[in-house]
């Protein structure tokens, strides 16, 4: 339990900061969906461009975050050489790739459908290159167990982004102020300005990380780099394939949608706005991952490590199911995060959230091949999942529009999760409490079904009823696995059960 309490503490810090950051970041959605109506397709452009961004970040970091943690704690490796070599590699690859893209900007922009707006691609790629380089200084903060600084920098970045979006998309047009002549006579602003703001915030964050990278001697040790690259290349394939499971639908949608490109961007904008509501699951998984990666590698030599991994999996599933019920129980309130013209796409939210839970389980399962240095298996699982996703998208987008995207992600994560579990039990057997986990899944499914029936009631009746259903699930958790007496601070006020 002490190990789990340490994990819970770091997860709480990362989680709280991630909740705050994600909540603040949610403000971008009402700002941007208020400024750009669904029918205009601008939010579809934002969704499409950031789908490319998510893939490019994986390519430019090439799995080095996980590799960094592995080698920083690996016997026989010099942490200083590992850190400086990793920084050097990412700096060189980010700089060189940016130059190549800028030289070939026009054909690249035309290839992804933005021949008239090459500036979208240029700004996007430079931002990604800087983000890729910053991944290692941020990982170094996690390695040093400095979650507060990590969290503060992330939140400052988002606050700056929100402030500038609010200023230039809402406040200045409302006041009819036109500094630097940015607006036309109707006070409209090109969607490219969203990307310029993001670039500005990224550069500001890079400068705030000066102590982590600016005062470090950039050194390159060939032996260290060779060993790290040998470990990380399967993680690169796994990362790209895994991210394809999240982003490929938004990339493929304009190519396979049966209507015009304008209608495709409109529909994609609706999908992109609605899945923002489901991103609370991504937030929880991300917070867990930030704390869990260094925790797992640091505990790999302990005798009780497999039991701890099994318990961590169970608690991850429990709390993500609770989050699922909270979001679905209050969906009729949460929908006001996005503009009303986007509400027709809310039916994707439960599907995407369920898919993200399975992705989190897959992430938990992934440590069997990372700890045994069989990272190629991760590439296999993610690759197969990506094939499933792309196949579903190609076959079903023309008929079912963005609903195909939601089910494609569900099918892909389910495939990767199941493959990783069954093969992992052969190479690195862990006795997961499957019966307990299944009980929680069934309980959550039954309560969600009850919430669906309550949709016919008025909001005044629906919300109290759903609140009782959520409390029932929380009571099950307390009764079976988390007695109130075990909670920090307030636990002393409850009798042990």
Short mmCIF file of C-alpha atoms in Angstrom, two decimals:
data_model
loop_
_atom_site.label_atom_id
_atom_site.label_comp_id
_atom_site.label_asym_id
_atom_site.label_seq_id
_atom_site.Cartn_x
_atom_site.Cartn_y
_atom_site.Cartn_z
CA UNK A 1 0.00 0.00 0.00
CA UNK A 2 2.79 2.58 0.63
CA UNK A 3 3.80 2.25 -3.02
CA UNK A 4 0.24 2.75 -4.18
CA UNK A 5 -0.11 5.75 -1.87
CA UNK A 6 3.00 7.28 -3.45
CA UNK A 7 1.56 6.62 -6.90
CA UNK A 8 -1.78 8.07 -5.79
CA UNK A 9 -0.08 11.21 -4.46
CA UNK A 10 1.77 11.92 -7.71
CA UNK A 11 -1.29 11.01 -9.75
CA UNK A 12 -3.36 13.40 -7.62
CA UNK A 13 -0.95 16.27 -8.32
CA UNK A 14 -0.73 15.51 -12.01
CA UNK A 15 -4.43 14.78 -12.05
CA UNK A 16 -5.48 17.97 -10.28
CA UNK A 17 -3.28 20.06 -12.54
CA UNK A 18 -4.54 18.14 -15.54
CA UNK A 19 -8.14 18.68 -14.44
CA UNK A 20 -7.51 22.40 -13.97
CA UNK A 21 -5.62 22.64 -17.25
CA UNK A 22 -8.21 20.63 -19.14
CA UNK A 23 -11.05 22.63 -17.60
CA UNK A 24 -9.35 25.86 -18.63
CA UNK A 25 -8.62 24.38 -22.04
CA UNK A 26 -12.32 23.52 -22.37
CA UNK A 27 -12.91 27.25 -22.50
CA UNK A 28 -11.33 27.19 -25.95
CA UNK A 29 -14.26 25.10 -27.15
CA UNK A 30 -17.08 27.57 -26.33
CA UNK A 31 -14.88 30.46 -27.47
CA UNK A 32 -14.02 28.88 -30.80
CA UNK A 33 -17.42 27.29 -31.44
CA UNK A 34 -19.07 30.63 -30.62
CA UNK A 35 -16.78 32.44 -33.03
CA UNK A 36 -16.86 29.78 -35.75
CA UNK A 37 -20.34 28.34 -36.41
CA UNK A 38 -20.62 24.68 -37.38
CA UNK A 39 -21.90 25.57 -40.84
CA UNK A 40 -18.76 27.56 -41.66
CA UNK A 41 -16.47 24.56 -41.32
CA UNK A 42 -13.69 26.53 -39.56
CA UNK A 43 -13.81 24.30 -36.49
CA UNK A 44 -13.51 21.35 -38.86
CA UNK A 45 -10.25 22.87 -40.11
CA UNK A 46 -9.01 23.17 -36.51
CA UNK A 47 -9.98 19.54 -35.84
CA UNK A 48 -8.29 18.33 -39.01
CA UNK A 49 -5.06 20.30 -38.53
CA UNK A 50 -4.63 19.22 -34.91
CA UNK A 51 -5.13 15.61 -35.95
CA UNK A 52 -2.01 15.98 -38.09
CA UNK A 53 -0.28 17.70 -35.18
CA UNK A 54 -0.87 14.74 -32.86
CA UNK A 55 0.75 12.35 -35.35
CA UNK A 56 3.70 14.65 -36.01
CA UNK A 57 4.46 15.02 -32.29
CA UNK A 58 4.84 11.23 -32.03
CA UNK A 59 7.07 11.12 -35.11
CA UNK A 60 9.37 13.88 -33.90
CA UNK A 61 9.69 12.55 -30.33
CA UNK A 62 10.02 8.95 -31.68
CA UNK A 63 9.09 7.26 -28.41
CA UNK A 64 11.84 8.96 -26.44
CA UNK A 65 9.78 9.78 -23.35
CA UNK A 66 9.38 6.13 -22.33
CA UNK A 67 12.91 5.33 -23.50
CA UNK A 68 14.21 8.23 -21.42
CA UNK A 69 12.67 6.83 -18.22
CA UNK A 70 13.90 3.33 -19.01
CA UNK A 71 17.53 4.41 -19.52
CA UNK A 72 17.65 6.99 -16.73
CA UNK A 73 16.97 4.18 -14.24
CA UNK A 74 18.74 1.37 -16.11
CA UNK A 75 21.79 -0.19 -14.48
CA UNK A 76 25.03 0.70 -16.24
CA UNK A 77 23.72 3.88 -17.87
CA UNK A 78 24.91 7.39 -16.99
CA UNK A 79 21.82 9.60 -16.42
CA UNK A 80 23.70 12.74 -17.51
CA UNK A 81 24.67 11.17 -20.83
CA UNK A 82 21.16 9.86 -21.33
CA UNK A 83 19.60 13.29 -20.77
CA UNK A 84 22.06 15.30 -22.86
CA UNK A 85 22.08 12.76 -25.70
CA UNK A 86 18.29 12.69 -25.83
CA UNK A 87 18.08 16.48 -25.90
CA UNK A 88 20.66 16.64 -28.68
CA UNK A 89 18.86 14.07 -30.81
CA UNK A 90 15.51 15.80 -30.52
CA UNK A 91 16.97 19.23 -31.18
CA UNK A 92 18.67 18.08 -34.38
CA UNK A 93 15.69 16.12 -35.73
CA UNK A 94 13.22 18.91 -34.93
CA UNK A 95 15.40 21.61 -36.52
CA UNK A 96 16.25 19.67 -39.66
CA UNK A 97 12.69 18.45 -40.27
CA UNK A 98 11.38 22.01 -39.88
CA UNK A 99 13.78 23.24 -42.56
CA UNK A 100 12.70 20.45 -44.92
CA UNK A 101 9.01 21.24 -44.44
CA UNK A 102 9.50 24.96 -45.00
CA UNK A 103 11.40 24.31 -48.24
CA UNK A 104 8.66 21.98 -49.52
CA UNK A 105 5.74 23.84 -47.96
CA UNK A 106 3.59 24.28 -51.09
CA UNK A 107 3.44 20.63 -52.27
CA UNK A 108 2.93 19.44 -48.68
CA UNK A 109 0.06 21.89 -48.12
CA UNK A 110 -1.55 20.84 -51.41
CA UNK A 111 -1.27 17.15 -50.50
CA UNK A 112 -3.31 17.55 -47.30
CA UNK A 113 -5.94 19.85 -48.80
CA UNK A 114 -4.64 23.30 -47.86
CA UNK A 115 -3.04 24.50 -51.09
CA UNK A 116 -4.58 27.96 -50.55
CA UNK A 117 -3.32 28.17 -46.97
CA UNK A 118 0.28 26.91 -46.72
CA UNK A 119 0.67 29.07 -43.62
CA UNK A 120 -1.52 26.54 -41.73
CA UNK A 121 1.07 23.84 -42.39
CA UNK A 122 4.12 26.02 -41.70
CA UNK A 123 2.88 27.31 -38.34
CA UNK A 124 1.60 23.87 -37.38
CA UNK A 125 4.91 22.15 -38.04
CA UNK A 126 7.10 24.69 -36.29
CA UNK A 127 4.85 24.44 -33.24
CA UNK A 128 5.08 20.66 -33.31
CA UNK A 129 8.87 20.74 -33.64
CA UNK A 130 9.19 22.92 -30.53
CA UNK A 131 6.71 20.71 -28.64
CA UNK A 132 8.72 17.61 -29.56
CA UNK A 133 11.92 19.13 -28.19
CA UNK A 134 10.15 20.25 -24.98
CA UNK A 135 8.92 16.72 -24.30
CA UNK A 136 12.26 15.73 -22.74
CA UNK A 137 12.64 18.72 -20.37
CA UNK A 138 9.08 18.01 -19.22
CA UNK A 139 9.98 14.31 -18.81
CA UNK A 140 13.03 15.38 -16.79
CA UNK A 141 10.75 17.23 -14.38
CA UNK A 142 8.78 14.03 -13.91
CA UNK A 143 12.01 12.05 -13.40
CA UNK A 144 13.05 14.51 -10.70
CA UNK A 145 9.59 14.17 -9.10
CA UNK A 146 8.74 17.84 -9.59
CA UNK A 147 5.05 17.57 -10.44
CA UNK A 148 4.30 21.07 -9.14
CA UNK A 149 6.60 22.82 -11.61
CA UNK A 150 5.44 20.48 -14.37
CA UNK A 151 1.83 21.31 -13.60
CA UNK A 152 2.44 25.05 -13.24
CA UNK A 153 4.09 25.34 -16.66
CA UNK A 154 1.31 23.37 -18.34
CA UNK A 155 -1.38 25.52 -16.73
CA UNK A 156 0.41 28.79 -17.57
CA UNK A 157 0.63 27.70 -21.21
CA UNK A 158 -3.09 27.01 -21.37
CA UNK A 159 -4.06 30.19 -19.49
CA UNK A 160 -2.05 32.23 -21.97
CA UNK A 161 -3.69 30.40 -24.87
CA UNK A 162 -7.17 30.98 -23.46
CA UNK A 163 -6.51 34.65 -22.77
CA UNK A 164 -5.28 35.35 -26.29
CA UNK A 165 -8.13 33.37 -27.88
CA UNK A 166 -10.68 35.24 -25.79
CA UNK A 167 -9.07 38.58 -26.58
CA UNK A 168 -8.76 38.16 -30.34
CA UNK A 169 -11.82 36.01 -31.08
CA UNK A 170 -14.37 37.61 -28.71
CA UNK A 171 -13.34 40.80 -26.87
CA UNK A 172 -11.72 42.90 -29.62
CA UNK A 173 -14.45 42.16 -32.20
CA UNK A 174 -17.14 42.96 -29.60
CA UNK A 175 -15.45 46.29 -28.81
CA UNK A 176 -14.90 46.93 -32.55
CA UNK A 177 -11.19 47.44 -31.92
CA UNK A 178 -8.81 46.55 -34.73
CA UNK A 179 -5.17 46.71 -33.57
CA UNK A 180 -2.60 46.14 -36.31
CA UNK A 181 -5.44 45.85 -38.86
CA UNK A 182 -6.02 42.16 -38.15
CA UNK A 183 -9.76 42.21 -38.92
CA UNK A 184 -11.67 42.98 -42.07
CA UNK A 185 -14.69 45.30 -42.22
CA UNK A 186 -16.98 42.60 -40.76
CA UNK A 187 -14.46 41.91 -37.98
CA UNK A 188 -13.91 38.34 -39.12
CA UNK A 189 -10.59 36.65 -38.39
CA UNK A 190 -8.97 33.85 -40.34
CA UNK A 191 -8.81 30.55 -38.48
CA UNK A 192 -5.03 30.63 -38.98
CA UNK A 193 -4.86 33.06 -36.07
CA UNK A 194 -5.74 30.18 -33.73
CA UNK A 195 -2.56 28.45 -34.91
CA UNK A 196 -0.45 31.62 -34.50
CA UNK A 197 -1.63 31.94 -30.91
CA UNK A 198 -0.68 28.34 -30.22
CA UNK A 199 2.81 28.92 -31.64
CA UNK A 200 3.29 31.99 -29.46
CA UNK A 201 2.28 30.06 -26.32
CA UNK A 202 4.58 27.18 -27.20
CA UNK A 203 7.58 29.49 -27.59
CA UNK A 204 6.73 31.15 -24.26
CA UNK A 205 6.69 27.75 -22.52
CA UNK A 206 10.02 26.81 -24.10
CA UNK A 207 11.57 29.93 -22.59
CA UNK A 208 10.11 29.09 -19.17
CA UNK A 209 11.85 25.69 -19.39
CA UNK A 210 15.21 27.42 -19.85
CA UNK A 211 16.65 25.99 -16.63
CA UNK A 212 15.93 22.41 -17.80
CA UNK A 213 17.48 22.72 -21.26
CA UNK A 214 19.30 26.04 -21.56
CA UNK A 215 21.80 25.32 -18.79
CA UNK A 216 22.43 21.74 -19.95
CA UNK A 217 25.46 20.96 -22.08
CA UNK A 218 24.24 19.47 -25.35
CA UNK A 219 26.38 16.37 -25.69
CA UNK A 220 26.03 13.37 -27.93
CA UNK A 221 27.23 9.94 -26.83
CA UNK A 222 27.11 7.51 -29.75
CA UNK A 223 26.91 4.38 -27.61
CA UNK A 224 24.09 5.72 -25.46
CA UNK A 225 22.16 6.91 -28.52
CA UNK A 226 22.60 3.60 -30.32
CA UNK A 227 21.22 1.66 -27.36
CA UNK A 228 18.34 4.08 -26.90
CA UNK A 229 17.40 3.99 -30.57
CA UNK A 230 17.46 0.19 -30.51
CA UNK A 231 14.97 0.26 -27.65
CA UNK A 232 12.78 3.07 -28.95
CA UNK A 233 12.13 2.30 -32.62
CA UNK A 234 9.34 -0.19 -31.85
CA UNK A 235 7.89 2.43 -29.48
CA UNK A 236 7.89 4.88 -32.39
CA UNK A 237 5.86 2.46 -34.50
CA UNK A 238 3.60 1.77 -31.53
CA UNK A 239 3.20 5.47 -30.82
CA UNK A 240 2.32 6.36 -34.41
CA UNK A 241 -0.08 3.45 -34.68
CA UNK A 242 -1.59 4.29 -31.31
CA UNK A 243 -2.04 7.94 -32.20
CA UNK A 244 -3.55 6.93 -35.52
CA UNK A 245 -6.23 5.26 -33.43
CA UNK A 246 -7.06 8.72 -32.06
CA UNK A 247 -6.36 10.97 -35.04
CA UNK A 248 -6.71 8.94 -38.26
CA UNK A 249 -10.47 9.39 -38.37
CA UNK A 250 -10.15 13.18 -38.37
CA UNK A 251 -7.50 12.94 -41.10
CA UNK A 252 -9.37 10.45 -43.29
CA UNK A 253 -12.84 11.97 -42.89
CA UNK A 254 -12.58 14.68 -45.58
CA UNK A 255 -11.31 12.13 -48.10
CA UNK A 256 -14.09 9.56 -47.63
CA UNK A 257 -17.10 11.69 -46.70
CA UNK A 258 -19.65 11.43 -49.50
CA UNK A 259 -20.55 15.15 -49.62
CA UNK A 260 -18.65 18.31 -50.56
CA UNK A 261 -15.44 19.40 -48.83
CA UNK A 262 -17.36 22.25 -47.13
CA UNK A 263 -19.93 19.82 -45.74
CA UNK A 264 -17.16 17.43 -44.72
CA UNK A 265 -15.50 20.17 -42.68
CA UNK A 266 -18.84 21.06 -41.11
CA UNK A 267 -19.50 17.46 -40.05
CA UNK A 268 -15.92 17.02 -38.87
CA UNK A 269 -16.25 20.19 -36.79
CA UNK A 270 -19.36 18.79 -35.10
CA UNK A 271 -17.53 15.55 -34.31
CA UNK A 272 -14.40 17.39 -33.13
CA UNK A 273 -16.38 19.66 -30.81
CA UNK A 274 -18.42 16.85 -29.24
CA UNK A 275 -15.47 14.57 -28.52
CA UNK A 276 -14.03 17.40 -26.42
CA UNK A 277 -16.64 16.49 -23.82
CA UNK A 278 -15.31 12.94 -23.79
CA UNK A 279 -11.75 14.14 -23.25
CA UNK A 280 -12.11 13.91 -19.48
CA UNK A 281 -11.15 10.26 -19.95
CA UNK A 282 -8.01 11.26 -21.82
CA UNK A 283 -7.22 13.65 -18.96
CA UNK A 284 -7.52 10.90 -16.33
CA UNK A 285 -5.41 8.48 -18.39
CA UNK A 286 -2.79 11.15 -18.99
CA UNK A 287 -2.57 12.04 -15.30
CA UNK A 288 -2.22 8.36 -14.43
CA UNK A 289 0.44 7.89 -17.11
CA UNK A 290 2.55 10.82 -15.91
CA UNK A 291 2.84 9.25 -12.46
CA UNK A 292 2.74 5.58 -13.48
CA UNK A 293 5.64 5.43 -15.98
CA UNK A 294 8.43 6.46 -13.59
CA UNK A 295 6.69 4.50 -10.80
CA UNK A 296 6.66 1.23 -12.77
CA UNK A 297 10.26 1.42 -13.92
CA UNK A 298 11.40 2.39 -10.43
CA UNK A 299 9.54 -0.54 -8.87
CA UNK A 300 10.48 -3.17 -11.46
CA UNK A 301 12.97 -4.88 -9.11
CA UNK A 302 10.59 -5.17 -6.14
CA UNK A 303 9.25 -8.58 -5.23
CA UNK A 304 5.60 -7.47 -5.00
CA UNK A 305 5.61 -5.50 -8.24
CA UNK A 306 3.10 -7.67 -10.13
CA UNK A 307 0.57 -7.54 -7.30
CA UNK A 308 0.91 -3.76 -7.25
CA UNK A 309 0.42 -3.54 -11.03
CA UNK A 310 -2.73 -5.64 -10.73
CA UNK A 311 -4.20 -3.40 -8.04
CA UNK A 312 -3.29 -0.26 -9.99
CA UNK A 313 -5.17 -1.64 -12.99
CA UNK A 314 -8.28 -2.30 -10.91
CA UNK A 315 -8.34 1.17 -9.37
CA UNK A 316 -7.73 2.79 -12.75
CA UNK A 317 -10.76 0.97 -14.17
CA UNK A 318 -12.92 1.80 -11.15
CA UNK A 319 -12.32 5.54 -11.31
CA UNK A 320 -12.59 5.82 -15.09
CA UNK A 321 -15.97 4.08 -14.92
CA UNK A 322 -17.01 6.55 -12.23
CA UNK A 323 -15.90 9.41 -14.51
CA UNK A 324 -17.90 7.89 -17.37
CA UNK A 325 -21.06 7.85 -15.25
CA UNK A 326 -20.48 11.43 -14.08
CA UNK A 327 -20.13 12.74 -17.64
CA UNK A 328 -23.12 10.80 -18.96
CA UNK A 329 -25.22 11.69 -15.92
CA UNK A 330 -24.72 15.41 -16.52
CA UNK A 331 -24.38 15.44 -20.31
CA UNK A 332 -27.35 17.79 -20.65
CA UNK A 333 -25.44 20.36 -18.62
CA UNK A 334 -21.99 19.68 -20.07
CA UNK A 335 -23.28 20.15 -23.61
CA UNK A 336 -23.27 23.91 -23.02
CA UNK A 337 -19.47 23.72 -23.29
CA UNK A 338 -19.96 23.71 -27.05
CA UNK A 339 -22.12 25.88 -29.29
CA UNK A 340 -25.72 24.79 -29.83
CA UNK A 341 -25.12 24.23 -33.54
CA UNK A 342 -22.84 21.31 -32.57
CA UNK A 343 -25.24 19.44 -30.23
CA UNK A 344 -26.43 16.99 -32.84
CA UNK A 345 -23.14 15.12 -32.43
CA UNK A 346 -23.49 14.39 -28.69
CA UNK A 347 -24.37 10.77 -29.39
CA UNK A 348 -20.68 10.04 -30.03
CA UNK A 349 -19.69 10.93 -26.45
CA UNK A 350 -20.42 7.58 -24.68
CA UNK A 351 -18.78 5.62 -27.51
CA UNK A 352 -15.62 7.72 -27.44
CA UNK A 353 -15.44 7.61 -23.64
CA UNK A 354 -15.76 3.82 -23.60
CA UNK A 355 -13.01 3.63 -26.22
CA UNK A 356 -10.74 5.83 -24.10
CA UNK A 357 -11.28 3.57 -21.07
CA UNK A 358 -10.06 0.63 -23.15
CA UNK A 359 -7.07 2.68 -24.30
CA UNK A 360 -6.21 3.32 -20.64
CA UNK A 361 -6.44 -0.42 -19.89
CA UNK A 362 -4.18 -1.06 -22.91
CA UNK A 363 -1.68 1.45 -21.51
CA UNK A 364 -1.70 -0.37 -18.15
CA UNK A 365 -1.13 -3.67 -19.92
CA UNK A 366 1.72 -2.25 -21.99
CA UNK A 367 4.32 -2.51 -19.25
CA UNK A 368 4.82 -6.24 -19.67
CA UNK A 369 6.65 -5.69 -22.95
CA UNK A 370 8.39 -2.50 -21.79
CA UNK A 371 9.79 -4.20 -18.68
CA UNK A 372 10.88 -7.29 -20.62
CA UNK A 373 12.39 -5.19 -23.47
CA UNK A 374 9.95 -6.73 -25.98
CA UNK A 375 8.72 -3.36 -27.20
CA UNK A 376 8.13 -4.73 -30.71
CA UNK A 377 4.92 -6.27 -29.36
CA UNK A 378 3.55 -2.83 -28.65
CA UNK A 379 4.11 -1.95 -32.30
CA UNK A 380 2.24 -5.09 -33.36
CA UNK A 381 -0.76 -4.40 -31.12
CA UNK A 382 -1.06 -0.73 -32.02
CA UNK A 383 -0.47 -1.47 -35.69
CA UNK A 384 -3.25 -4.05 -35.80
CA UNK A 385 -5.53 -1.62 -33.97
CA UNK A 386 -4.74 1.08 -36.54
CA UNK A 387 -5.56 -1.30 -39.39
CA UNK A 388 -8.92 -2.04 -37.76
CA UNK A 389 -9.64 1.67 -37.33
CA UNK A 390 -8.71 2.63 -40.88
CA UNK A 391 -10.71 -0.26 -42.31
CA UNK A 392 -13.84 0.73 -40.38
CA UNK A 393 -13.38 4.38 -41.35
CA UNK A 394 -12.91 3.68 -45.06
CA UNK A 395 -15.89 1.31 -45.22
CA UNK A 396 -18.35 3.20 -43.03
CA UNK A 397 -17.63 6.96 -43.23
CA UNK A 398 -19.40 7.28 -46.62
CA UNK A 399 -22.55 5.79 -45.09
CA UNK A 400 -22.55 6.80 -41.41
CA UNK A 401 -20.51 10.03 -41.39
CA UNK A 402 -18.77 10.81 -38.07
CA UNK A 403 -20.52 7.98 -36.19
CA UNK A 404 -18.21 5.65 -38.11
CA UNK A 405 -15.24 7.52 -36.60
CA UNK A 406 -16.50 6.92 -33.05
CA UNK A 407 -17.08 3.18 -33.60
CA UNK A 408 -13.78 2.82 -35.45
CA UNK A 409 -11.89 4.05 -32.39
CA UNK A 410 -13.92 1.73 -30.15
CA UNK A 411 -13.11 -1.30 -32.32
CA UNK A 412 -9.42 -0.40 -32.59
CA UNK A 413 -8.83 0.02 -28.84
CA UNK A 414 -10.79 -3.12 -28.03
CA UNK A 415 -8.62 -5.11 -30.44
CA UNK A 416 -5.32 -3.76 -29.09
CA UNK A 417 -6.42 -4.23 -25.47
CA UNK A 418 -7.47 -7.86 -25.88
CA UNK A 419 -4.37 -8.82 -27.87
CA UNK A 420 -2.06 -7.24 -25.29
CA UNK A 421 -3.81 -8.99 -22.40
CA UNK A 422 -3.78 -12.52 -23.78
CA UNK A 423 -0.25 -12.43 -25.18
CA UNK A 424 1.06 -10.58 -22.13
CA UNK A 425 -0.20 -13.31 -19.82
CA UNK A 426 2.12 -15.71 -21.64
CA UNK A 427 5.29 -13.61 -21.32
CA UNK A 428 4.68 -11.72 -18.06
CA UNK A 429 1.78 -13.20 -16.14
CA UNK A 430 -0.07 -10.88 -13.79
CA UNK A 431 -3.09 -12.08 -11.83
CA UNK A 432 -5.46 -9.22 -12.47
CA UNK A 433 -8.63 -9.28 -10.31
CA UNK A 434 -10.83 -9.95 -13.35
CA UNK A 435 -13.91 -10.94 -11.34
CA UNK A 436 -13.87 -7.68 -9.35
CA UNK A 437 -13.22 -5.64 -12.48
CA UNK A 438 -16.06 -7.34 -14.34
CA UNK A 439 -18.41 -6.57 -11.44
CA UNK A 440 -17.68 -2.85 -11.76
CA UNK A 441 -18.08 -2.91 -15.54
CA UNK A 442 -21.49 -4.61 -15.25
CA UNK A 443 -22.60 -2.24 -12.49
CA UNK A 444 -21.59 0.79 -14.56
CA UNK A 445 -23.41 -0.60 -17.63
CA UNK A 446 -26.63 -1.15 -15.65
CA UNK A 447 -26.49 2.35 -14.15
CA UNK A 448 -25.80 3.89 -17.56
CA UNK A 449 -28.80 2.06 -18.99
CA UNK A 450 -30.91 3.60 -16.22
CA UNK A 451 -29.56 7.04 -17.18
CA UNK A 452 -30.66 6.47 -20.77
CA UNK A 453 -34.22 5.79 -19.59
CA UNK A 454 -34.14 8.99 -17.53
CA UNK A 455 -33.52 11.10 -20.67
CA UNK A 456 -37.29 11.28 -21.21
CA UNK A 457 -37.73 13.08 -17.87
CA UNK A 458 -37.46 16.81 -17.30
CA UNK A 459 -34.02 18.14 -16.39
CA UNK A 460 -35.27 18.86 -12.86
CA UNK A 461 -36.00 15.15 -12.34
CA UNK A 462 -33.25 13.73 -14.53
CA UNK A 463 -30.30 15.33 -12.73
CA UNK A 464 -31.28 14.27 -9.16
CA UNK A 465 -31.98 10.73 -10.37
CA UNK A 466 -28.63 10.50 -12.17
CA UNK A 467 -26.90 11.90 -9.10
CA UNK A 468 -28.38 9.06 -7.02
CA UNK A 469 -27.16 6.53 -9.59
CA UNK A 470 -23.63 7.96 -9.44
CA UNK A 471 -23.74 7.90 -5.63
CA UNK A 472 -24.79 4.24 -5.80
CA UNK A 473 -21.68 3.41 -7.84
CA UNK A 474 -19.48 5.39 -5.45
CA UNK A 475 -21.05 3.49 -2.53
CA UNK A 476 -20.15 0.21 -4.22
CA UNK A 477 -16.52 1.37 -4.46
CA UNK A 478 -16.44 2.36 -0.78
CA UNK A 479 -18.11 -0.87 0.30
CA UNK A 480 -15.84 -3.21 -1.63
CA UNK A 481 -12.46 -1.57 -2.18
CA UNK A 482 -12.04 1.89 -0.70
CA UNK A 483 -13.43 2.21 2.86
CA UNK A 484 -13.69 5.80 4.04
CA UNK A 485 -11.31 5.06 6.93
CA UNK A 486 -8.50 4.48 4.40
CA UNK A 487 -8.76 7.94 2.87
CA UNK A 488 -6.04 10.49 3.69
CA UNK A 489 -6.85 13.38 6.09
CA UNK A 490 -10.57 12.62 6.49
CA UNK A 491 -10.11 8.87 7.07
CA UNK A 492 -9.36 9.32 10.76
CA UNK A 493 -12.94 10.50 11.28
CA UNK A 494 -14.39 7.15 10.14
CA UNK A 495 -14.31 3.84 11.90
CA UNK A 496 -12.43 1.02 10.21
CA UNK A 497 -14.79 -1.42 8.54
#
